[in-house]
Tab-separated table of C-alpha atoms (C1' of nucleotides) in Angstrom:
chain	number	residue	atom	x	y	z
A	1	UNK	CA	-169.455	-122.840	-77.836
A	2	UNK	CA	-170.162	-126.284	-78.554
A	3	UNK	CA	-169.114	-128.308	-76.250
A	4	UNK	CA	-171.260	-129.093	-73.039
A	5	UNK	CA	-170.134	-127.522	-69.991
A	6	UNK	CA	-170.418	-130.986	-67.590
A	7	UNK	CA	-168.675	-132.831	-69.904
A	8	UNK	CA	-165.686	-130.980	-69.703
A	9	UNK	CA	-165.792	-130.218	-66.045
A	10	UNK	CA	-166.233	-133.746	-65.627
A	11	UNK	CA	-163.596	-134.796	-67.798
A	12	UNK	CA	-161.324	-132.160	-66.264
A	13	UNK	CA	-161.777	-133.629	-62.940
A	14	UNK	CA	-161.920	-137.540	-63.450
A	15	UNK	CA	-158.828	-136.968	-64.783
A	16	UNK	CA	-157.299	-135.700	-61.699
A	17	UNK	CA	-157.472	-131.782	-63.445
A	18	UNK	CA	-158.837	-128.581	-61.254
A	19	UNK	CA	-160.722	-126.873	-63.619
A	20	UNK	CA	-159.570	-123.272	-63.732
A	21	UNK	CA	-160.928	-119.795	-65.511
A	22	UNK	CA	-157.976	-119.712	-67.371
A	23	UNK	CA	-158.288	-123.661	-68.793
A	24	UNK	CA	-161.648	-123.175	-70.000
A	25	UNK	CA	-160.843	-119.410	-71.103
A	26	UNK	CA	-158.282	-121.409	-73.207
A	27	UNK	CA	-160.978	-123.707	-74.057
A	28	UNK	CA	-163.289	-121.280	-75.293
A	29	UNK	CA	-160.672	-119.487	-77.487
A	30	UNK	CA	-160.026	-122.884	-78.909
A	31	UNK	CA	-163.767	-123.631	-79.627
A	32	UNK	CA	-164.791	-120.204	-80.934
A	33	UNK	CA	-161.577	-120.340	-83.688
A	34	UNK	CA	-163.588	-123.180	-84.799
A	35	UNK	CA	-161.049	-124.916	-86.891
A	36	UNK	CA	-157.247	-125.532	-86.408
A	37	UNK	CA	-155.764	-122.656	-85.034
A	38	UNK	CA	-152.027	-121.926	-84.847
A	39	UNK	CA	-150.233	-121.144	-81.044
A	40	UNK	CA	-150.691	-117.571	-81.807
A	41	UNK	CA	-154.062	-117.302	-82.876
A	42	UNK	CA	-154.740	-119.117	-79.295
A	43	UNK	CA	-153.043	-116.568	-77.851
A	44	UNK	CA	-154.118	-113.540	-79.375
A	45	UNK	CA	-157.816	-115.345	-78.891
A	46	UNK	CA	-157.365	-115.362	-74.648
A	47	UNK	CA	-156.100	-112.120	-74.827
A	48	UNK	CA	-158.229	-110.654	-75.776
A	49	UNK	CA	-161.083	-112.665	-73.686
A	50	UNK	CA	-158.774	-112.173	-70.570
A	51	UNK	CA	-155.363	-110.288	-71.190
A	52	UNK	CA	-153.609	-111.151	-67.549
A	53	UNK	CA	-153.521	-115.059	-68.507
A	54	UNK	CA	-149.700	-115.600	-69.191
A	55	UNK	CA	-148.389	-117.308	-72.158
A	56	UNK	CA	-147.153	-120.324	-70.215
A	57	UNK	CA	-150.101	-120.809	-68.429
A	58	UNK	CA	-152.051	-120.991	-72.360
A	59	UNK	CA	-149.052	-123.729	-73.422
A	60	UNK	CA	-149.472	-125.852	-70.242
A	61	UNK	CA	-153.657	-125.352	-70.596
A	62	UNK	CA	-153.092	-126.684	-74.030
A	63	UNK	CA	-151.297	-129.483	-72.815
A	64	UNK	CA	-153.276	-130.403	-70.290
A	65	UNK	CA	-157.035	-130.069	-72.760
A	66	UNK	CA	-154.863	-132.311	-75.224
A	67	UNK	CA	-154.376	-134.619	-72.274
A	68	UNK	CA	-158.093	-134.987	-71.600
A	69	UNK	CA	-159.021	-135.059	-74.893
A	70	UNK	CA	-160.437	-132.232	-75.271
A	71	UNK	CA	-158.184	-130.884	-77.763
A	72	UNK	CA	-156.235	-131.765	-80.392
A	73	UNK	CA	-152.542	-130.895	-81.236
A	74	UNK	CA	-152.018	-131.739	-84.683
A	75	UNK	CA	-148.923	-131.034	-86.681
A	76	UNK	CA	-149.166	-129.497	-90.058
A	77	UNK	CA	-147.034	-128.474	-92.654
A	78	UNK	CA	-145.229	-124.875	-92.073
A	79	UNK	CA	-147.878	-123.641	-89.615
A	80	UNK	CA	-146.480	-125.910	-86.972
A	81	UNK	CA	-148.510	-127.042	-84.428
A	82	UNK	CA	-152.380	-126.439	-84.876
A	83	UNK	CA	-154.778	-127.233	-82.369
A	84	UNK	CA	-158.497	-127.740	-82.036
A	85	UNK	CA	-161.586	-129.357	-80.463
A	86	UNK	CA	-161.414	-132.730	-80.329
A	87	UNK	CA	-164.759	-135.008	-81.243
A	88	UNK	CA	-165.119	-133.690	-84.771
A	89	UNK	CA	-165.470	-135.950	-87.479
A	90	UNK	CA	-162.012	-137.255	-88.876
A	91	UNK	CA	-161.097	-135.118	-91.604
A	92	UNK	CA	-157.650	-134.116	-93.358
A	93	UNK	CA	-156.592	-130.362	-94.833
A	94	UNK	CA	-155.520	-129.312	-97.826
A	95	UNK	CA	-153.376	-126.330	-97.724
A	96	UNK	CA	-152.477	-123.791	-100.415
A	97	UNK	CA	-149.063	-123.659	-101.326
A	98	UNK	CA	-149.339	-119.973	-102.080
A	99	UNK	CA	-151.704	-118.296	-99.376
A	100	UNK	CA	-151.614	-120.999	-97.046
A	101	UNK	CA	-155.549	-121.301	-97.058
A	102	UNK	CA	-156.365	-124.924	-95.241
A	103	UNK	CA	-159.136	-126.270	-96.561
A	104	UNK	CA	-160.692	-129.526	-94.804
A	105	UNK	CA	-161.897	-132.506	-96.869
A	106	UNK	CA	-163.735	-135.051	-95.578
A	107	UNK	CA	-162.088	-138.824	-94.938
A	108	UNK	CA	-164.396	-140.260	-97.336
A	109	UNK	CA	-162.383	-138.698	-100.162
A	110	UNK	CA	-158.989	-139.961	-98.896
A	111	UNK	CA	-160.336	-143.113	-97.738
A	112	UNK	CA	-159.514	-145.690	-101.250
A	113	UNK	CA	-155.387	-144.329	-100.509
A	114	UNK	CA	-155.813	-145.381	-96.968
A	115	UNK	CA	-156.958	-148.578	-97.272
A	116	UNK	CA	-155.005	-149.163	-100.143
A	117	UNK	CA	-151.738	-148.088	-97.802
A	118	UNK	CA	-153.035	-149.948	-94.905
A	119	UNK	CA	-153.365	-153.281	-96.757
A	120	UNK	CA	-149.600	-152.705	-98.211
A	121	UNK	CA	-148.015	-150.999	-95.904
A	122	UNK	CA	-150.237	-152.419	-92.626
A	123	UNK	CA	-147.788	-151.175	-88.974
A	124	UNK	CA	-146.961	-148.400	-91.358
A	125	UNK	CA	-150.599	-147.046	-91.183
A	126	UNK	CA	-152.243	-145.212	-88.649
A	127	UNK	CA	-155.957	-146.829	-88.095
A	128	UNK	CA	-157.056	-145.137	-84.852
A	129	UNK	CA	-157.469	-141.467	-84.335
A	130	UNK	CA	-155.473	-140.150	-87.193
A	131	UNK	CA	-155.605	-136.791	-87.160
A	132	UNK	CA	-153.334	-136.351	-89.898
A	133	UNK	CA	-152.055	-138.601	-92.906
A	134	UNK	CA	-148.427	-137.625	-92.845
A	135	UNK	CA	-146.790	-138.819	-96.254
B	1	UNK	CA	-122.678	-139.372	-103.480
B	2	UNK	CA	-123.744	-139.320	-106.069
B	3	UNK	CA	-123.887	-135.697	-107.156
B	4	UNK	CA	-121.663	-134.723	-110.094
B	5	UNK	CA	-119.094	-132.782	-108.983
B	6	UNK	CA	-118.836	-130.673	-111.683
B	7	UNK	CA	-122.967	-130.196	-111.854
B	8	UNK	CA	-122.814	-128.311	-108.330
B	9	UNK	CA	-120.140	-126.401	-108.969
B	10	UNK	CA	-121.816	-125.291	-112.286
B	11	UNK	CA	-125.037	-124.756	-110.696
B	12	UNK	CA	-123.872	-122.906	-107.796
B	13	UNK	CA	-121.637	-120.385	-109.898
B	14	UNK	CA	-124.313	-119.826	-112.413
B	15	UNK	CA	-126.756	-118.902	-109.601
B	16	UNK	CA	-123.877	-116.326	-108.326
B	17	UNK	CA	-123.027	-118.228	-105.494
B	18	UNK	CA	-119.410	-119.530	-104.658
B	19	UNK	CA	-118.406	-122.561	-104.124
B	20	UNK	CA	-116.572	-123.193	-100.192
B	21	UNK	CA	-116.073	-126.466	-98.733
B	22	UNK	CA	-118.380	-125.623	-96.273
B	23	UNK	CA	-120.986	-125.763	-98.653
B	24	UNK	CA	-119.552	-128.523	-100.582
B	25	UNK	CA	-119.733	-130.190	-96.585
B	26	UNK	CA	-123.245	-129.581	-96.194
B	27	UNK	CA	-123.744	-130.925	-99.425
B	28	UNK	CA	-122.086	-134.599	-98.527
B	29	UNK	CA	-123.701	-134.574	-95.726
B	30	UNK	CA	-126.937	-134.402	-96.356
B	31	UNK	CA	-125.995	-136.695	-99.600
B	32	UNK	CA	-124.029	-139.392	-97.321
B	33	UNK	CA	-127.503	-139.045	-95.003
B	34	UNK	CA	-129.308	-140.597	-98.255
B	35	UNK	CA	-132.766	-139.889	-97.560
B	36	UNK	CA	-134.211	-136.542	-95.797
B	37	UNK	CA	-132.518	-135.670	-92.737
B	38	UNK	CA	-133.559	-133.074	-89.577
B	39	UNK	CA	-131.107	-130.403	-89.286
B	40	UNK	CA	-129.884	-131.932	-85.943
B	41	UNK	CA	-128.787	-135.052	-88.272
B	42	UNK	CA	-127.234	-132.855	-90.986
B	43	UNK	CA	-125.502	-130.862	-88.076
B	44	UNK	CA	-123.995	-134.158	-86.526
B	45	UNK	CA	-122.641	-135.034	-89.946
B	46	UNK	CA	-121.027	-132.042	-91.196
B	47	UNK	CA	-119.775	-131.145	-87.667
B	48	UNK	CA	-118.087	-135.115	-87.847
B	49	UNK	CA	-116.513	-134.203	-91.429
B	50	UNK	CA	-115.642	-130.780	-90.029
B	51	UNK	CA	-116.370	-129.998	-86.047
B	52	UNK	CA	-115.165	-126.467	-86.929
B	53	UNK	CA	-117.995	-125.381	-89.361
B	54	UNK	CA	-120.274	-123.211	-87.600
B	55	UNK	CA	-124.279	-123.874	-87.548
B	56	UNK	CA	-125.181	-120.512	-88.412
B	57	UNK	CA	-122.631	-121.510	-91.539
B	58	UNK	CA	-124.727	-124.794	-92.273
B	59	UNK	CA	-128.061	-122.731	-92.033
B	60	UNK	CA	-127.175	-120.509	-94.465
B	61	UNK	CA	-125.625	-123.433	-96.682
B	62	UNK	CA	-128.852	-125.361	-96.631
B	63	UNK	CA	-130.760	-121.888	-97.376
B	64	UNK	CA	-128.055	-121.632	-100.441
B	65	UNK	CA	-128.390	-125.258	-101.510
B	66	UNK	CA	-132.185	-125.376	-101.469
B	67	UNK	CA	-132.100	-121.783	-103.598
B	68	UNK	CA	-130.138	-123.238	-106.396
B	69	UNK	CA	-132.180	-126.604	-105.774
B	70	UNK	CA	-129.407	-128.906	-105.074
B	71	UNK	CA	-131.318	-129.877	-101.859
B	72	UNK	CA	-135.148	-129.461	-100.996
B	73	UNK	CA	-136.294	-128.736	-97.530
B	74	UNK	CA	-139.631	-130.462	-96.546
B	75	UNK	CA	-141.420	-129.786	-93.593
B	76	UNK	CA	-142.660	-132.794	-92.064
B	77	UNK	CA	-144.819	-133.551	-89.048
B	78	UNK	CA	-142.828	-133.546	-85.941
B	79	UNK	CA	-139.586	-133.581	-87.023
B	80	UNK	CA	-139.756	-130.007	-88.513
B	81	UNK	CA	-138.305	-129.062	-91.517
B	82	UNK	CA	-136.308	-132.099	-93.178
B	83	UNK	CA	-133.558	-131.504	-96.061
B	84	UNK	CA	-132.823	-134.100	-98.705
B	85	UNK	CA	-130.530	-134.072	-102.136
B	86	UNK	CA	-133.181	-132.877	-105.025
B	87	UNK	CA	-133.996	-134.392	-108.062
B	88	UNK	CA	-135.221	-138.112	-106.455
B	89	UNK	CA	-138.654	-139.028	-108.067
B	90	UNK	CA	-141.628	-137.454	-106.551
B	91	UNK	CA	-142.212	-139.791	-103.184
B	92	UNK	CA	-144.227	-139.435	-99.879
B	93	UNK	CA	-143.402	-140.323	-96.516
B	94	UNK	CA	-145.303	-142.785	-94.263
B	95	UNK	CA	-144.596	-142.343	-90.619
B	96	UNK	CA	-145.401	-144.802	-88.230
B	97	UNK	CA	-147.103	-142.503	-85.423
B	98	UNK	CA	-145.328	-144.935	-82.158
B	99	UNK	CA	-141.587	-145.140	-83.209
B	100	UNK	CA	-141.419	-142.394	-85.417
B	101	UNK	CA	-139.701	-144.958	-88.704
B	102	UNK	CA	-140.181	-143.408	-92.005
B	103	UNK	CA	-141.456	-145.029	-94.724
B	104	UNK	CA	-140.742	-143.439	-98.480
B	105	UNK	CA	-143.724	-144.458	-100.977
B	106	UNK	CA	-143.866	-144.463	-104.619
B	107	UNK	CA	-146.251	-141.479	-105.789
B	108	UNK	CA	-147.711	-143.807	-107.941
B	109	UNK	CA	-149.534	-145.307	-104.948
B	110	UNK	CA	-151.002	-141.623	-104.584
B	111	UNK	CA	-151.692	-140.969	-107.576
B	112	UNK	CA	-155.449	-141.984	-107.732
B	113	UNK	CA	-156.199	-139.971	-104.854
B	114	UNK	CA	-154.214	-136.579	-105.971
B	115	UNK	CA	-156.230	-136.894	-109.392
B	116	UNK	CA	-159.285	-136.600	-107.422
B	117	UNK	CA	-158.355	-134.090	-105.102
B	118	UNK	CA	-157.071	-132.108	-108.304
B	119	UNK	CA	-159.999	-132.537	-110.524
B	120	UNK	CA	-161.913	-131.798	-106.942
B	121	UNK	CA	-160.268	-128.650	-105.024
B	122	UNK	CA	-158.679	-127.440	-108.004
B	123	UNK	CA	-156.128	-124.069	-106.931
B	124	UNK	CA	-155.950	-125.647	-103.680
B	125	UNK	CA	-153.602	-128.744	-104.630
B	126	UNK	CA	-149.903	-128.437	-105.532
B	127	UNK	CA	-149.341	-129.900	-109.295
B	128	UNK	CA	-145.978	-129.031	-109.402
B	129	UNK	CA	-143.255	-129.750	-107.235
B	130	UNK	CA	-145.096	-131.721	-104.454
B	131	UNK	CA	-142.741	-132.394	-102.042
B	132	UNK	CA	-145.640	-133.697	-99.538
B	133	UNK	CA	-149.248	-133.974	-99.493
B	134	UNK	CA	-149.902	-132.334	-96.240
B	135	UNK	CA	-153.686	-133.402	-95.373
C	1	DA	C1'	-108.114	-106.839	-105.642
C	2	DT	C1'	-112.820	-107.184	-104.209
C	3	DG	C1'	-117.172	-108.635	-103.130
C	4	DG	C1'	-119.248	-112.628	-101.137
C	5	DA	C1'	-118.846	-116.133	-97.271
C	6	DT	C1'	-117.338	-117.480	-92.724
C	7	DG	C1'	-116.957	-117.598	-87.670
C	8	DC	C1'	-118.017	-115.458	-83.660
C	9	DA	C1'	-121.083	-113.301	-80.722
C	10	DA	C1'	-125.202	-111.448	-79.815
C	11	DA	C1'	-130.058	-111.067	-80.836
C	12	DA	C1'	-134.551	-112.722	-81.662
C	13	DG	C1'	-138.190	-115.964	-81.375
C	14	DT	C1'	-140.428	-119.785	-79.209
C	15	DT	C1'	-141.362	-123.047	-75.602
C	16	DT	C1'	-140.256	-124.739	-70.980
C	17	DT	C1'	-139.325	-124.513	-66.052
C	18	DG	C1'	-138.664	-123.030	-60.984
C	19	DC	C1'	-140.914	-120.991	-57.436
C	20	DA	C1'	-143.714	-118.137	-54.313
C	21	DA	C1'	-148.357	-116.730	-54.124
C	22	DA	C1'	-153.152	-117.627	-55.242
C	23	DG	C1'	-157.013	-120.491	-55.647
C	24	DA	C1'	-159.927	-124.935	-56.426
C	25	DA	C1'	-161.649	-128.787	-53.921
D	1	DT	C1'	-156.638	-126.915	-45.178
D	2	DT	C1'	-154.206	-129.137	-48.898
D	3	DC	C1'	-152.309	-129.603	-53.046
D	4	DT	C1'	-152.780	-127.929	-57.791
D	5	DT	C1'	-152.363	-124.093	-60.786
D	6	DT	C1'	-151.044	-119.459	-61.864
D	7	DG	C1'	-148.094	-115.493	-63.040
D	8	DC	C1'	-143.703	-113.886	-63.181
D	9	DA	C1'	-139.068	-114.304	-64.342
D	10	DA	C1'	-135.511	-116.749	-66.019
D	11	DA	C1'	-133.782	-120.532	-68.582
D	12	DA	C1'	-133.385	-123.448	-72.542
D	13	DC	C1'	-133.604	-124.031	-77.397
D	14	DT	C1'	-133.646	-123.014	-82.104
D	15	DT	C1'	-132.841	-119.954	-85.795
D	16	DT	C1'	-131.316	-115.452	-87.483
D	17	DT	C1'	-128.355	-111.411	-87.909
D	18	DG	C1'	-124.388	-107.906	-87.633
D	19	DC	C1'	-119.847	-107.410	-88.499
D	20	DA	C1'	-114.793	-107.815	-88.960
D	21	DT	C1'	-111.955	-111.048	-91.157
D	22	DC	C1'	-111.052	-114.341	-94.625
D	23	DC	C1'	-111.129	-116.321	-99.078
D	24	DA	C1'	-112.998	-117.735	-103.816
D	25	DT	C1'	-112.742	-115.774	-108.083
DNA sequence: ATGGATGCAAAAGTTTTGCAAAGAA
DNA sequence: TTCTTTGCAAAACTTTTGCATCCAT
């Protein structure tokens, strides 16, 4: 796991948050994926660490790490919503049209279109925590 | 709209598919929409040309009039999958992340960066009918 | 006439919500 | 103790499917 345990308790609770088994159960299953992981991978990930947490109490965890920060709900493509750990460099996926592999690029190599966009298309363009360049 | 009436009709018969004015509905709606449109829009329109068209009726159209390509379905960051009439030039959508206004973009202005990507990640990027570069 | 398409109803899949009981602070 | 969070169950939505009837060809 890479994030610091303080951190998130802190962050949990400065926020108002109790921090719970099952919110950093959720946590962990969202850290160990590693990269984006679909709703179901989530799930199938805290079941298996802990197979009594209920599938609403996962969606509302999710919610709530997103809240924080600590997570990231992205939308992409077919997969629908994909989340993961927040704090990693800003990157962007490319995703195979036939098997649906995402692979990440870096935001160096999409960074000439963005500023090009930004300076044309300025409110258009998202400058701060893009997670995604929608187009 | 500005379909050919006799093009649809050809193109659905020749793909073994009849032609019903529920599908021919569908059709003008999404057309009369003009650029892509959530099924929740393309519901509201046909159901306002004909209330008695049911939506199980207009998910199967759209499934019918994307097979024949007469309309493409995207799937687009929040709003889910979007439908639009085919055979507009290749375009992207900027979406401005607070009020949710889409912006259509020449691919031109993406071309630079898809010829990278392309020369780049090779298998992994769609050549061929790109409806959206999801990153 | 005849095979595909429609409308209705029900099913299936996904996400949300109400509430009593459990648990973090 | 107090107030949030959980698990369960049910609701709310969205999309799909089965089937008898209807209709395009």
């Amino acid at each position: 796991m890479s994030h610091e345990e303080k951190d998130y308790i802190q962050i949990l609770r400065s926020q108002g948050y109790r921090v719970t088994p099952q919110r950093l159960i959720v946590l962990d299953a969202v850290c160990d994926i590693g990269g984006h992981a679909a709703i179901a991978t989530v799930v199938a990930r805290v079941k298996k660490l802990d197979p009594t947490i209920d599938l609403s109490t996962i969606y509302r965890a999710l919610d709530v790490l997103g809240e924080v920060g600590l997570v990231v709900a992205t939308e992409i493509g077919d997969e629908g919503k994909v989340y993961k750990i927040a704090g990693e460099a800003t990157h962007h996926h490319l995703i195979c049209q036939n098997c649906g592999t995402v692979l990440s690029i870096s935001h160096d190599e999409v960074n000439p279109l963005f500023a090009h966009l930004q300076e044309k298309y300025g409110s258009f363009f998202l400058t701060s925590r893009s997670q995604s360049l929608r187009l």
